[in-house]
């Protein structure tokens, strides 16, 4: 895939913990209870120093904190970790993604100083005061605005990412103007790739959501084509499924559960038993994004993966433990061999998982025969719903 001395980018998940409960995040059961497979694992500054020795830090061009489950601003040692990277590589670009609703203004001002001008913070704000909390459940708007103001006032470079739903699409322009007034350097609306049923190969207009109090609502896709992810309709057309059921308010719960249970994991070599989109992943030509970027991903438990997408399959709440396809690859290598708290990044990257197991899966004839479905979905050259989010 790549050699140790070629690695330029680290994607780092400091923690599995978060103060929010977003309904489309794998950390929560559709916004309700916390994913039972998670244990709020977190990397300490001691872990950071062990995993990333000084000579390795000095070869890097970028470190960014985002991940699959947690918000880096919740972690205890995020400031210390950024300070460690900055001290040992003054030219490195540092950044992180956050909902911005936690910590005190003083923490955010210090973060601005540590990151400096060679880096930025992306705040995920999906609406304005009356709508942001509808998806970013558990966040407090006044705290976000207070923290953003402190960060920018201290010299921090701030960016605003805005996921568009039906309930906030009327606010995109107003939010963009607010971002300019506050001093954000960039505003980006995102066209969600999550309004799609893999099992039924169709776009979804609604997604079941709930909160920690058990109240159930429906998230709805935006109606304006400008804010819809065009690749989802392309996938639907390419799959051309027969007898596709229309998703309505009455059956959205059962359809959502069907997606979760069937997903992209139970593959078949029998063409008559393949799910509608399975042949698309079988036929995909994979051009790995992170192999070109020379990127590695480190989970909050210190496990090294090529990217957040493969790592994100490890603890999906709607599968039994180790039920997702990625575990076939991990078990072949042995999860202990991927633990960067025990083994050097160099040894892991030069091991079978990175050099043979994952890249060799790309040329398998089908997912049932060992082709990585997640790699095909994210890095297949024909359909790129991820890239389309930002176009």
CSV table of C-alpha atoms in Angstrom, one decimal:
chain,number,residue,atom,x,y,z
A,1,UNK,CA,0.0,0.0,0.0
A,2,UNK,CA,2.8,2.3,1.0
A,3,UNK,CA,6.0,2.3,3.1
A,4,UNK,CA,6.5,3.8,6.5
A,5,UNK,CA,8.9,6.5,5.3
A,6,UNK,CA,6.3,7.6,2.7
A,7,UNK,CA,3.5,8.4,5.3
A,8,UNK,CA,2.6,12.0,5.3
A,9,UNK,CA,-0.8,12.3,6.9
A,10,UNK,CA,-2.2,10.9,10.2
A,11,UNK,CA,-6.0,10.8,10.9
A,12,UNK,CA,-6.3,10.5,14.6
A,13,UNK,CA,-9.3,9.7,16.8
A,14,UNK,CA,-8.4,10.8,20.3
A,15,UNK,CA,-11.6,9.5,22.0
A,16,UNK,CA,-14.8,7.5,21.5
A,17,UNK,CA,-16.6,9.9,23.9
A,18,UNK,CA,-18.8,12.8,22.8
A,19,UNK,CA,-21.3,15.1,24.4
A,20,UNK,CA,-23.7,14.9,21.4
A,21,UNK,CA,-26.0,12.1,20.1
A,22,UNK,CA,-26.4,12.7,16.4
A,23,UNK,CA,-28.9,10.2,14.9
A,24,UNK,CA,-26.7,9.2,11.9
A,25,UNK,CA,-23.6,8.7,13.9
A,26,UNK,CA,-22.4,5.1,14.6
A,27,UNK,CA,-21.8,6.1,18.2
A,28,UNK,CA,-25.5,6.1,19.0
A,29,UNK,CA,-28.5,3.9,18.2
A,30,UNK,CA,-30.1,6.3,15.8
A,31,UNK,CA,-29.5,9.1,18.3
A,32,UNK,CA,-30.7,7.2,21.3
A,33,UNK,CA,-28.6,4.9,23.6
A,34,UNK,CA,-24.9,4.7,23.2
A,35,UNK,CA,-23.5,2.0,20.9
A,36,UNK,CA,-23.0,-1.0,23.3
A,37,UNK,CA,-19.8,-2.0,21.6
A,38,UNK,CA,-18.0,1.2,22.7
A,39,UNK,CA,-16.2,1.7,26.0
A,40,UNK,CA,-15.2,5.4,25.8
A,41,UNK,CA,-11.7,4.4,25.0
A,42,UNK,CA,-9.3,7.4,24.7
A,43,UNK,CA,-5.6,8.0,23.8
A,44,UNK,CA,-3.5,9.8,26.4
A,45,UNK,CA,-0.5,12.0,25.8
A,46,UNK,CA,1.7,9.1,26.8
A,47,UNK,CA,0.0,7.0,24.1
A,48,UNK,CA,0.6,9.8,21.5
A,49,UNK,CA,4.3,10.0,22.4
A,50,UNK,CA,4.7,6.3,22.2
A,51,UNK,CA,2.8,5.8,18.9
A,52,UNK,CA,4.4,8.9,17.2
A,53,UNK,CA,8.1,9.2,18.0
A,54,UNK,CA,9.8,12.5,17.2
A,55,UNK,CA,11.5,11.3,14.0
A,56,UNK,CA,8.1,10.1,12.6
A,57,UNK,CA,6.4,13.4,13.5
A,58,UNK,CA,9.1,15.3,11.6
A,59,UNK,CA,8.3,13.5,8.4
A,60,UNK,CA,4.5,14.3,8.6
A,61,UNK,CA,2.8,17.0,6.7
A,62,UNK,CA,-0.6,16.9,8.4
A,63,UNK,CA,-2.3,15.5,11.5
A,64,UNK,CA,-6.1,15.9,11.8
A,65,UNK,CA,-8.4,14.7,14.5
A,66,UNK,CA,-11.9,13.6,13.5
A,67,UNK,CA,-12.7,9.9,13.7
A,68,UNK,CA,-15.9,7.8,13.8
A,69,UNK,CA,-17.3,8.1,17.3
A,70,UNK,CA,-15.8,10.8,19.5
A,71,UNK,CA,-15.2,14.6,19.5
A,72,UNK,CA,-11.6,15.5,20.1
A,73,UNK,CA,-12.6,18.4,22.2
A,74,UNK,CA,-14.0,16.0,24.8
A,75,UNK,CA,-10.6,14.1,25.2
A,76,UNK,CA,-8.5,15.0,28.1
A,77,UNK,CA,-5.2,15.4,26.3
A,78,UNK,CA,-6.1,17.0,22.9
A,79,UNK,CA,-4.3,20.2,23.7
A,80,UNK,CA,-1.2,18.3,24.9
A,81,UNK,CA,-1.2,16.1,21.8
A,82,UNK,CA,-1.4,19.1,19.4
A,83,UNK,CA,1.3,20.8,21.4
A,84,UNK,CA,3.5,17.7,21.0
A,85,UNK,CA,3.1,17.6,17.2
A,86,UNK,CA,3.7,21.4,16.9
A,87,UNK,CA,6.8,21.4,19.1
A,88,UNK,CA,8.4,18.6,17.1
A,89,UNK,CA,7.3,19.8,13.6
A,90,UNK,CA,6.7,23.6,13.4
A,91,UNK,CA,5.6,23.2,9.7
A,92,UNK,CA,3.0,20.5,10.2
A,93,UNK,CA,-0.6,21.3,9.5
A,94,UNK,CA,-2.9,20.6,12.5
A,95,UNK,CA,-6.7,20.5,12.4
A,96,UNK,CA,-9.7,18.9,14.0
A,97,UNK,CA,-13.5,18.5,13.6
A,98,UNK,CA,-15.8,19.3,16.4
A,99,UNK,CA,-19.4,20.3,17.4
A,100,UNK,CA,-17.8,23.1,19.5
A,101,UNK,CA,-20.2,22.8,22.4
A,102,UNK,CA,-17.9,21.6,25.1
A,103,UNK,CA,-15.0,23.1,27.2
A,104,UNK,CA,-14.6,26.7,28.3
A,105,UNK,CA,-13.7,29.7,26.1
A,106,UNK,CA,-10.2,29.7,27.6
A,107,UNK,CA,-9.6,26.2,26.3
A,108,UNK,CA,-10.5,27.2,22.8
A,109,UNK,CA,-8.3,30.3,23.0
A,110,UNK,CA,-5.4,28.1,24.0
A,111,UNK,CA,-6.2,25.7,21.2
A,112,UNK,CA,-5.9,28.6,18.7
A,113,UNK,CA,-2.5,29.4,20.0
A,114,UNK,CA,-1.3,25.8,19.9
A,115,UNK,CA,-2.5,25.2,16.3
A,116,UNK,CA,-1.4,28.6,15.1
A,117,UNK,CA,-1.8,29.7,11.5
A,118,UNK,CA,-0.7,26.3,10.1
A,119,UNK,CA,-4.0,24.6,10.8
A,120,UNK,CA,-7.6,25.2,11.5
A,121,UNK,CA,-10.7,23.9,13.3
A,122,UNK,CA,-13.8,22.7,11.4
A,123,UNK,CA,-17.0,23.3,13.4
A,124,UNK,CA,-19.9,21.0,12.5
A,125,UNK,CA,-22.9,23.4,12.8
A,126,UNK,CA,-26.0,22.0,11.0
A,127,UNK,CA,-28.3,25.0,11.1
A,128,UNK,CA,-28.8,28.0,13.4
A,129,UNK,CA,-29.9,28.4,17.0
A,130,UNK,CA,-33.4,27.0,16.3
A,131,UNK,CA,-32.3,24.0,14.2
A,132,UNK,CA,-28.7,23.0,14.9
A,133,UNK,CA,-29.7,20.9,17.9
A,134,UNK,CA,-32.2,18.9,15.8
A,135,UNK,CA,-29.4,16.8,14.4
A,136,UNK,CA,-26.5,17.8,16.8
A,137,UNK,CA,-28.6,16.6,19.8
A,138,UNK,CA,-27.2,17.5,23.1
A,139,UNK,CA,-25.3,20.6,21.9
A,140,UNK,CA,-26.0,24.1,23.2
A,141,UNK,CA,-25.9,26.9,20.7
A,142,UNK,CA,-24.9,29.7,23.1
A,143,UNK,CA,-21.9,27.6,24.2
A,144,UNK,CA,-20.9,27.0,20.6
A,145,UNK,CA,-21.0,30.7,19.7
A,146,UNK,CA,-19.1,31.6,22.8
A,147,UNK,CA,-16.3,29.0,22.0
A,148,UNK,CA,-16.1,30.0,18.3
A,149,UNK,CA,-15.8,33.6,19.2
A,150,UNK,CA,-13.0,32.8,21.7
A,151,UNK,CA,-11.2,30.7,19.2
A,152,UNK,CA,-11.3,33.2,16.4
A,153,UNK,CA,-10.5,36.2,18.7
A,154,UNK,CA,-7.3,34.3,19.8
A,155,UNK,CA,-6.2,34.1,16.1
A,156,UNK,CA,-7.7,30.7,15.3
A,157,UNK,CA,-8.6,29.8,11.7
A,158,UNK,CA,-12.2,28.5,11.8
A,159,UNK,CA,-14.3,26.7,9.2
A,160,UNK,CA,-18.0,25.9,9.2
A,161,UNK,CA,-19.4,22.6,7.8
A,162,UNK,CA,-23.2,22.5,7.4
A,163,UNK,CA,-25.0,19.2,6.7
A,164,UNK,CA,-28.2,20.0,4.9
A,165,UNK,CA,-31.5,18.5,5.9
A,166,UNK,CA,-35.1,19.4,5.1
A,167,UNK,CA,-35.3,21.2,8.5
A,168,UNK,CA,-32.4,23.5,7.8
A,169,UNK,CA,-32.1,23.9,4.0
A,170,UNK,CA,-33.8,27.3,4.2
A,171,UNK,CA,-31.0,28.6,6.5
A,172,UNK,CA,-27.9,27.8,4.4
A,173,UNK,CA,-27.5,31.3,3.0
A,174,UNK,CA,-28.1,32.9,6.4
A,175,UNK,CA,-25.6,30.6,8.0
A,176,UNK,CA,-23.0,31.4,5.4
A,177,UNK,CA,-23.5,35.1,6.0
A,178,UNK,CA,-23.2,34.6,9.8
A,179,UNK,CA,-20.0,32.7,9.2
A,180,UNK,CA,-18.5,35.7,7.3
A,181,UNK,CA,-19.7,38.1,10.0
A,182,UNK,CA,-18.0,36.0,12.7
A,183,UNK,CA,-14.7,35.6,10.9
A,184,UNK,CA,-14.9,32.0,9.7
A,185,UNK,CA,-12.5,31.6,6.8
A,186,UNK,CA,-14.6,29.1,5.0
A,187,UNK,CA,-18.3,27.9,4.8
A,188,UNK,CA,-19.0,24.5,3.3
A,189,UNK,CA,-22.5,23.0,3.0
A,190,UNK,CA,-22.5,19.2,2.8
A,191,UNK,CA,-24.8,17.0,0.7
A,192,UNK,CA,-25.3,13.9,3.0
A,193,UNK,CA,-24.4,10.5,1.5
A,194,UNK,CA,-26.4,8.8,4.3
A,195,UNK,CA,-29.9,9.0,2.8
A,196,UNK,CA,-29.5,5.7,0.9
A,197,UNK,CA,-30.6,2.2,1.5
A,198,UNK,CA,-27.9,-0.3,0.6
A,199,UNK,CA,-30.2,-3.3,0.9
A,200,UNK,CA,-32.8,-1.8,-1.3
A,201,UNK,CA,-30.6,0.3,-3.6
A,202,UNK,CA,-32.7,3.4,-3.3
A,203,UNK,CA,-32.5,6.8,-1.9
A,204,UNK,CA,-34.3,7.4,1.4
A,205,UNK,CA,-36.3,10.5,2.0
A,206,UNK,CA,-36.5,9.9,5.8
A,207,UNK,CA,-34.4,8.4,8.5
A,208,UNK,CA,-35.6,7.2,11.9
A,209,UNK,CA,-34.2,9.3,14.7
A,210,UNK,CA,-34.7,9.4,18.5
A,211,UNK,CA,-33.1,11.1,21.5
A,212,UNK,CA,-31.9,9.9,24.8
A,213,UNK,CA,-35.3,10.5,26.3
A,214,UNK,CA,-36.9,8.0,23.8
A,215,UNK,CA,-38.7,10.6,21.7
A,216,UNK,CA,-38.8,9.5,18.1
A,217,UNK,CA,-38.7,11.8,15.1
A,218,UNK,CA,-37.8,11.5,11.4
A,219,UNK,CA,-34.8,13.3,9.8
A,220,UNK,CA,-35.8,14.2,6.2
A,221,UNK,CA,-33.6,14.7,3.2
A,222,UNK,CA,-33.5,18.2,1.7
A,223,UNK,CA,-35.9,18.9,-1.1
A,224,UNK,CA,-33.7,21.3,-3.1
A,225,UNK,CA,-31.7,19.3,-5.7
A,226,UNK,CA,-28.8,21.6,-5.0
A,227,UNK,CA,-28.4,20.1,-1.6
A,228,UNK,CA,-29.0,16.4,-2.5
A,229,UNK,CA,-26.1,14.0,-3.2
A,230,UNK,CA,-26.4,13.2,-6.9
A,231,UNK,CA,-24.4,10.0,-6.6
A,232,UNK,CA,-27.1,8.3,-4.6
A,233,UNK,CA,-29.5,8.6,-7.5
A,234,UNK,CA,-26.7,7.3,-9.8
A,235,UNK,CA,-26.3,4.3,-7.6
A,236,UNK,CA,-30.0,3.6,-7.6
A,237,UNK,CA,-30.1,3.8,-11.4
A,238,UNK,CA,-27.1,1.5,-11.8
A,239,UNK,CA,-28.5,-1.1,-9.4
A,240,UNK,CA,-31.9,-1.1,-11.1
A,241,UNK,CA,-33.6,-3.2,-8.4
A,242,UNK,CA,-36.8,-5.1,-9.0
A,243,UNK,CA,-39.8,-4.6,-6.8
A,244,UNK,CA,-38.3,-1.7,-4.9
A,245,UNK,CA,-40.5,-0.7,-2.0
A,246,UNK,CA,-41.3,3.0,-1.6
A,247,UNK,CA,-40.2,4.2,1.8
A,248,UNK,CA,-43.0,5.9,3.7
A,249,UNK,CA,-43.5,7.2,7.2
A,250,UNK,CA,-45.3,3.9,8.0
A,251,UNK,CA,-42.5,1.6,7.0
A,252,UNK,CA,-39.4,3.7,7.6
A,253,UNK,CA,-38.7,2.0,10.9
A,254,UNK,CA,-38.7,-1.5,9.5
A,255,UNK,CA,-36.8,-0.5,6.4
A,256,UNK,CA,-34.1,1.2,8.5
A,257,UNK,CA,-33.8,-2.0,10.6
A,258,UNK,CA,-33.5,-4.0,7.4
A,259,UNK,CA,-30.7,-1.8,6.2
A,260,UNK,CA,-28.9,-2.2,9.5
A,261,UNK,CA,-29.2,-6.0,9.6
A,262,UNK,CA,-28.5,-6.7,6.0
A,263,UNK,CA,-26.2,-3.8,5.1
A,264,UNK,CA,-23.3,-4.8,2.9
A,265,UNK,CA,-22.0,-7.8,4.9
A,266,UNK,CA,-23.9,-10.9,4.0
A,267,UNK,CA,-22.6,-11.5,0.5
A,268,UNK,CA,-23.6,-14.2,-1.9
A,269,UNK,CA,-21.8,-15.9,-4.8
A,270,UNK,CA,-25.2,-16.8,-6.2
A,271,UNK,CA,-26.3,-13.9,-8.6
A,272,UNK,CA,-29.9,-14.5,-7.9
A,273,UNK,CA,-29.3,-13.9,-4.2
A,274,UNK,CA,-27.1,-10.8,-4.4
A,275,UNK,CA,-28.5,-7.6,-2.9
A,276,UNK,CA,-29.3,-4.9,-5.5
A,277,UNK,CA,-26.1,-2.9,-5.1
A,278,UNK,CA,-23.8,-5.8,-4.4
A,279,UNK,CA,-22.8,-6.3,-8.0
A,280,UNK,CA,-21.7,-2.6,-8.1
A,281,UNK,CA,-19.2,-3.3,-5.3
A,282,UNK,CA,-18.2,-6.6,-6.9
A,283,UNK,CA,-17.4,-4.8,-10.2
A,284,UNK,CA,-15.8,-1.7,-8.7
A,285,UNK,CA,-12.3,-0.7,-9.7
A,286,UNK,CA,-10.7,0.4,-6.4
A,287,UNK,CA,-8.4,3.5,-6.4
A,288,UNK,CA,-7.5,3.9,-2.7
A,289,UNK,CA,-7.8,7.5,-1.5
A,290,UNK,CA,-5.5,7.1,1.5
A,291,UNK,CA,-2.9,5.2,-0.4
A,292,UNK,CA,-2.5,8.2,-2.7
A,293,UNK,CA,-2.5,10.6,0.3
A,294,UNK,CA,0.0,8.4,2.2
A,295,UNK,CA,-2.5,8.5,5.1
A,296,UNK,CA,-2.9,6.2,8.2
A,297,UNK,CA,-5.7,6.2,10.7
A,298,UNK,CA,-5.3,5.5,14.5
A,299,UNK,CA,-8.4,4.6,16.6
A,300,UNK,CA,-9.0,5.7,20.1
A,301,UNK,CA,-7.8,2.3,21.3
A,302,UNK,CA,-4.6,2.6,19.3
A,303,UNK,CA,-5.4,0.3,16.5
A,304,UNK,CA,-3.8,1.2,13.2
A,305,UNK,CA,-6.1,1.1,10.1
A,306,UNK,CA,-5.6,2.6,6.6
A,307,UNK,CA,-8.6,4.9,7.0
A,308,UNK,CA,-11.7,5.8,9.1
A,309,UNK,CA,-13.9,3.9,6.7
A,310,UNK,CA,-12.4,0.5,7.4
A,311,UNK,CA,-12.0,1.3,11.1
A,312,UNK,CA,-15.6,2.5,11.2
A,313,UNK,CA,-16.8,-1.1,10.4
A,314,UNK,CA,-15.2,-2.5,13.6
A,315,UNK,CA,-17.9,-1.6,16.1
A,316,UNK,CA,-21.2,-1.1,14.2
A,317,UNK,CA,-24.0,-1.4,16.8
A,318,UNK,CA,-26.3,-3.2,14.5
A,319,UNK,CA,-24.0,-6.2,14.0
A,320,UNK,CA,-23.0,-8.8,16.5
A,321,UNK,CA,-19.4,-8.3,17.8
A,322,UNK,CA,-16.9,-8.9,14.9
A,323,UNK,CA,-19.9,-9.4,12.5
A,324,UNK,CA,-18.7,-6.9,9.9
A,325,UNK,CA,-16.5,-7.9,6.9
A,326,UNK,CA,-13.5,-6.0,8.2
A,327,UNK,CA,-13.0,-8.5,11.0
A,328,UNK,CA,-12.2,-11.2,8.5
A,329,UNK,CA,-9.2,-9.1,7.5
A,330,UNK,CA,-8.3,-8.1,11.0
A,331,UNK,CA,-8.5,-11.7,12.3
A,332,UNK,CA,-6.3,-12.9,9.5
A,333,UNK,CA,-3.6,-10.5,10.6
A,334,UNK,CA,-4.4,-10.7,14.3
A,335,UNK,CA,-5.7,-7.6,16.1
A,336,UNK,CA,-2.7,-7.5,18.4
A,337,UNK,CA,-0.4,-7.0,15.4
A,338,UNK,CA,-2.3,-3.7,14.7
A,339,UNK,CA,-2.0,-2.2,18.2
A,340,UNK,CA,0.2,0.8,17.9
A,341,UNK,CA,0.6,1.0,21.6
A,342,UNK,CA,2.4,-2.3,21.5
A,343,UNK,CA,4.1,-2.3,18.1
A,344,UNK,CA,5.7,0.5,16.1
A,345,UNK,CA,3.8,2.1,13.2
A,346,UNK,CA,6.7,1.0,11.0
A,347,UNK,CA,6.2,-2.7,11.8
A,348,UNK,CA,2.4,-2.5,11.5
A,349,UNK,CA,2.5,-0.7,8.1
A,350,UNK,CA,5.1,-3.1,6.8
A,351,UNK,CA,3.0,-6.1,8.0
A,352,UNK,CA,0.6,-8.3,6.2
A,353,UNK,CA,-2.5,-6.3,6.9
A,354,UNK,CA,-1.3,-3.2,5.1
A,355,UNK,CA,0.9,-4.8,2.5
A,356,UNK,CA,-1.1,-7.9,1.5
A,357,UNK,CA,-4.5,-8.5,3.1
A,358,UNK,CA,-6.2,-5.2,2.3
A,359,UNK,CA,-4.6,-4.4,-1.1
A,360,UNK,CA,-5.0,-8.0,-2.3
A,361,UNK,CA,-8.7,-7.9,-1.5
A,362,UNK,CA,-9.2,-5.1,-4.1
A,363,UNK,CA,-8.6,-7.6,-6.9
A,364,UNK,CA,-10.9,-10.4,-5.7
A,365,UNK,CA,-13.8,-11.1,-8.1
A,366,UNK,CA,-16.5,-10.4,-5.6
A,367,UNK,CA,-17.2,-9.3,-2.0
A,368,UNK,CA,-18.4,-12.9,-1.3
A,369,UNK,CA,-14.9,-14.0,-2.3
A,370,UNK,CA,-13.1,-11.5,-0.2
A,371,UNK,CA,-13.2,-8.2,-1.9
A,372,UNK,CA,-13.5,-5.3,0.5
A,373,UNK,CA,-17.0,-3.9,0.2
A,374,UNK,CA,-16.1,-0.8,2.1
A,375,UNK,CA,-13.1,-0.1,-0.1
A,376,UNK,CA,-15.3,-0.6,-3.2
A,377,UNK,CA,-18.0,1.7,-1.8
A,378,UNK,CA,-15.7,4.6,-0.8
A,379,UNK,CA,-12.9,4.2,-3.3
A,380,UNK,CA,-14.6,2.7,-6.3
A,381,UNK,CA,-13.7,4.9,-9.3
A,382,UNK,CA,-17.3,5.0,-10.8
A,383,UNK,CA,-19.3,6.3,-7.9
A,384,UNK,CA,-17.9,8.7,-5.2
A,385,UNK,CA,-20.7,9.8,-2.9
A,386,UNK,CA,-18.1,11.0,-0.4
A,387,UNK,CA,-16.5,13.5,-2.8
A,388,UNK,CA,-20.0,14.6,-4.0
A,389,UNK,CA,-20.8,15.8,-0.5
A,390,UNK,CA,-18.5,18.8,-1.0
A,391,UNK,CA,-19.1,19.6,-4.7
